[in-house]
GROMACS .gro file of C-alpha atoms in nm:
model
  199
    1MET     CA    1   2.460   7.097   0.807
    2GLY     CA    2   2.314   6.951   1.097
    3ILE     CA    3   2.455   7.058   1.493
    4ILE     CA    4   2.693   6.812   1.622
    5THR     CA    5   2.719   6.823   1.982
    6PRO     CA    6   3.060   6.637   2.161
    7GLY     CA    7   3.006   6.328   2.327
    8PHE     CA    8   2.616   6.266   2.218
    9SER     CA    9   2.610   5.931   2.022
   10GLY     CA   10   2.247   5.914   2.035
   11ARG     CA   11   1.986   5.621   2.152
   12PRO     CA   12   2.232   5.315   2.259
   13ARG     CA   13   2.150   4.967   2.077
   14SER     CA   14   1.978   4.679   2.247
   15ALA     CA   15   2.268   4.372   2.274
   16ALA     CA   16   1.949   4.168   2.295
   17PRO     CA   17   1.865   4.011   1.908
   18GLU     CA   18   1.563   4.142   1.745
   19LEU     CA   19   1.236   3.925   1.851
   20PRO     CA   20   0.816   3.933   1.716
   21PRO     CA   21   0.684   4.155   1.989
   22GLY     CA   22   0.566   4.078   2.293
   23GLN     CA   23   0.826   3.781   2.317
   24TYR     CA   24   1.084   3.721   2.509
   25LEU     CA   25   1.416   3.500   2.465
   26THR     CA   26   1.416   3.157   2.658
   27PRO     CA   27   1.745   2.925   2.661
   28ASP     CA   28   1.495   2.665   2.803
   29PHE     CA   29   1.281   2.478   2.566
   30PRO     CA   30   0.957   2.488   2.798
   31VAL     CA   31   0.711   2.182   2.727
   32LEU     CA   32   0.353   2.306   2.612
   33SER     CA   33   0.060   2.045   2.532
   34ALA     CA   34  -0.281   2.065   2.470
   35GLY     CA   35  -0.325   1.672   2.637
   36PRO     CA   36  -0.162   1.357   2.733
   37THR     CA   37   0.166   1.293   2.555
   38PRO     CA   38   0.120   0.994   2.334
   39LYS     CA   39   0.379   0.695   2.266
   40VAL     CA   40   0.418   0.641   1.915
   41PRO     CA   41   0.627   0.323   1.829
   42ARG     CA   42   0.854   0.412   1.503
   43ASP     CA   43   0.785   0.060   1.368
   44THR     CA   44   0.385   0.144   1.354
   45TRP     CA   45   0.377   0.544   1.265
   46GLU     CA   46   0.332   0.637   0.899
   47PHE     CA   47   0.253   0.990   0.768
   48VAL     CA   48  -0.043   1.021   0.482
   49ILE     CA   49  -0.082   1.330   0.290
   50THR     CA   50  -0.458   1.331   0.171
   51THR     CA   51  -0.573   1.521  -0.102
   52GLU     CA   52  -0.883   1.688  -0.168
   53THR     CA   53  -0.973   1.397  -0.375
   54GLY     CA   54  -0.908   1.147  -0.149
   55ALA     CA   55  -0.552   1.036  -0.287
   56GLU     CA   56  -0.343   0.879  -0.046
   57HIS     CA   57   0.054   0.973   0.000
   58ARG     CA   58   0.167   0.746   0.264
   59TRP     CA   59   0.517   0.694   0.425
   60SER     CA   60   0.628   0.446   0.722
   61TRP     CA   61   0.897   0.553   0.920
   62ASP     CA   62   1.182   0.386   0.744
   63GLU     CA   63   1.041   0.511   0.383
   64MET     CA   64   1.058   0.873   0.544
   65MET     CA   65   1.433   0.801   0.683
   66ALA     CA   66   1.499   0.721   0.376
   67LEU     CA   67   1.401   1.043   0.221
   68PRO     CA   68   1.674   1.356   0.138
   69GLN     CA   69   1.744   1.493   0.519
   70GLN     CA   70   1.811   1.892   0.575
   71THR     CA   71   1.925   2.005   0.905
   72PRO     CA   72   1.740   2.376   0.965
   73THR     CA   73   1.864   2.616   1.217
   74VAL     CA   74   1.586   2.820   1.271
   75ASP     CA   75   1.423   3.048   1.561
   76ILE     CA   76   1.092   2.953   1.713
   77HIS     CA   77   0.852   3.165   1.865
   78CYS     CA   78   0.571   3.020   2.094
   79VAL     CA   79   0.227   3.237   2.144
   80THR     CA   80   0.299   3.187   2.502
   81ARG     CA   81   0.571   3.490   2.464
   82TRP     CA   82   0.897   3.269   2.470
   83SER     CA   83   1.083   3.293   2.215
   84LYS     CA   84   1.415   3.066   2.157
   85LEU     CA   85   1.675   3.138   1.873
   86GLY     CA   86   1.901   2.922   1.663
   87THR     CA   87   1.705   2.563   1.707
   88SER     CA   88   1.875   2.268   1.515
   89TRP     CA   89   1.677   2.017   1.406
   90GLN     CA   90   1.694   1.687   1.137
   91GLY     CA   91   1.436   1.630   0.922
   92VAL     CA   92   1.290   1.619   0.549
   93SER     CA   93   1.145   1.906   0.364
   94LEU     CA   94   0.751   1.907   0.305
   95ASP     CA   95   0.878   2.005  -0.047
   96THR     CA   96   1.015   1.656  -0.116
   97LEU     CA   97   0.710   1.532   0.014
   98PHE     CA   98   0.461   1.712  -0.187
   99GLU     CA   99   0.691   1.668  -0.504
  100ASP     CA  100   0.438   1.388  -0.628
  101VAL     CA  101   0.127   1.497  -0.476
  102ASP     CA  102  -0.120   1.618  -0.747
  103THR     CA  103  -0.321   1.898  -0.584
  104ALA     CA  104  -0.519   2.229  -0.639
  105ALA     CA  105  -0.598   2.272  -0.249
  106ASP     CA  106  -0.551   2.596  -0.094
  107TYR     CA  107  -0.573   2.523   0.282
  108ALA     CA  108  -0.396   2.234   0.511
  109LEU     CA  109  -0.555   2.039   0.806
  110ALA     CA  110  -0.253   1.884   0.998
  111HIS     CA  111  -0.389   1.596   1.196
  112CYS     CA  112  -0.156   1.395   1.493
  113TYR     CA  113  -0.182   1.135   1.696
  114GLY     CA  114  -0.389   1.213   2.014
  115GLY     CA  115  -0.654   1.370   1.818
  116TYR     CA  116  -0.472   1.708   1.796
  117THR     CA  117  -0.502   1.968   1.442
  118THR     CA  118  -0.411   2.265   1.326
  119ASN     CA  119  -0.495   2.457   0.993
  120LEU     CA  120  -0.237   2.582   0.768
  121PRO     CA  121  -0.256   2.769   0.394
  122LEU     CA  122  -0.052   2.494   0.169
  123ASP     CA  123   0.143   2.796   0.039
  124ASP     CA  124   0.328   2.802   0.370
  125LEU     CA  125   0.431   2.451   0.391
  126LEU     CA  126   0.601   2.486   0.093
  127ASP     CA  127   0.918   2.642  -0.065
  128GLY     CA  128   1.158   2.579   0.198
  129GLN     CA  129   0.909   2.693   0.477
  130ALA     CA  130   0.877   2.368   0.647
  131TRP     CA  131   1.001   2.049   0.758
  132LEU     CA  132   0.862   1.706   0.913
  133VAL     CA  133   1.163   1.709   1.140
  134HIS     CA  134   1.269   1.417   1.363
  135THR     CA  135   1.597   1.495   1.566
  136PHE     CA  136   1.705   1.845   1.769
  137ASP     CA  137   1.989   1.953   1.890
  138GLY     CA  138   2.183   1.632   1.749
  139GLU     CA  139   1.912   1.379   1.968
  140GLU     CA  140   1.586   1.191   1.878
  141LEU     CA  141   1.312   1.444   1.908
  142PRO     CA  142   1.166   1.310   2.291
  143ALA     CA  143   0.816   1.264   2.302
  144GLU     CA  144   0.760   1.577   2.516
  145HIS     CA  145   0.806   1.776   2.206
  146GLY     CA  146   0.643   1.565   1.948
  147GLY     CA  147   0.860   1.283   1.880
  148PRO     CA  148   0.885   1.065   1.719
  149ALA     CA  149   0.811   1.327   1.425
  150ARG     CA  150   0.615   1.671   1.416
  151LEU     CA  151   0.567   1.962   1.200
  152LEU     CA  152   0.799   2.254   1.178
  153VAL     CA  153   0.679   2.589   1.059
  154PRO     CA  154   0.911   2.829   1.218
  155HIS     CA  155   0.774   3.152   1.029
  156LEU     CA  156   0.443   3.094   1.226
  157TYR     CA  157   0.368   3.046   1.574
  158PHE     CA  158   0.481   2.751   1.721
  159TRP     CA  159   0.137   2.552   1.774
  160LYS     CA  160   0.164   2.537   1.403
  161SER     CA  161   0.453   2.291   1.419
  162ALA     CA  162   0.224   2.028   1.511
  163LYS     CA  163   0.342   1.775   1.788
  164TRP     CA  164   0.278   1.356   1.690
  165VAL     CA  165   0.195   1.475   1.322
  166ARG     CA  166   0.060   1.171   1.169
  167GLY     CA  167  -0.041   1.333   0.843
  168ILE     CA  168  -0.191   1.625   0.662
  169HIS     CA  169  -0.534   1.669   0.464
  170LEU     CA  170  -0.566   1.915   0.179
  171GLY     CA  171  -0.898   2.101   0.114
  172HIS     CA  172  -1.033   2.438  -0.059
  173GLU     CA  173  -1.173   2.537   0.286
  174ASP     CA  174  -0.974   2.710   0.552
  175THR     CA  175  -1.104   2.414   0.855
  176PRO     CA  176  -0.995   2.542   1.210
  177GLY     CA  177  -0.818   2.352   1.419
  178PHE     CA  178  -0.779   2.283   1.782
  179TRP     CA  179  -0.699   2.611   1.916
  180GLU     CA  180  -0.815   2.778   1.637
  181THR     CA  181  -1.184   2.625   1.742
  182ALA     CA  182  -1.037   2.783   2.053
  183GLY     CA  183  -1.045   3.128   1.956
  184TYR     CA  184  -0.641   3.110   1.841
  185HIS     CA  185  -0.547   3.317   1.527
  186ASP     CA  186  -0.609   3.124   1.211
  187TYR     CA  187  -0.231   3.236   1.064
  188GLY     CA  188  -0.072   3.294   1.389
  189ASP     CA  189   0.210   3.541   1.251
  190PRO     CA  190   0.447   3.631   1.532
  191TRP     CA  191   0.612   3.922   1.394
  192ARG     CA  192   0.218   4.051   1.333
  193GLU     CA  193   0.098   3.917   1.697
  194GLN     CA  194  -0.188   3.724   1.563
  195ARG     CA  195  -0.196   3.532   1.899
  196TYR     CA  196  -0.623   3.548   1.877
  197GLN     CA  197  -0.875   3.598   1.643
  198GLY     CA  198  -0.908   3.972   1.520
  199ASP     CA  199  -0.545   4.030   1.595
   0.00000   0.00000   0.00000
């Protein structure tokens, strides 16, 4: 039998929520971008999935908005070390967009208005893990946060949730995007602290 010491209750539990290593909690929503904020009118916006064979699946803004909508509430983690918990969004699951896409590709490269790109394994965009979102906290997504629409891939560092997204190109090779070419990690799992190549 172990020894019980009266009055000793062990190490107190932290009242703070569990965060990935190296992260701090913020109530704000910091604005970080790789370049100028593009202004994209909804009447000319489109989203295109291009397969490895060149087949295109295309949606206008109205067509995207007519698809079944979901309202995920998720935690987001930026590579610059801030985390924001319980964020509320509305958009279309990528499972819905990929329903009629015939592909044998393993990788995706997101392309954005303004020229930004980021690479992800295709599996990380499916099975309820990713969305094309247009609403944040009940309001239209502001341009500085990626409006009119951005990717939301909350289980990876937030640079993978590409702002101002306009399409996804599928392929058999993992092609580095903007930050990955500059030395950021190809995958970017915040729980494994994959910030930079080699982490």
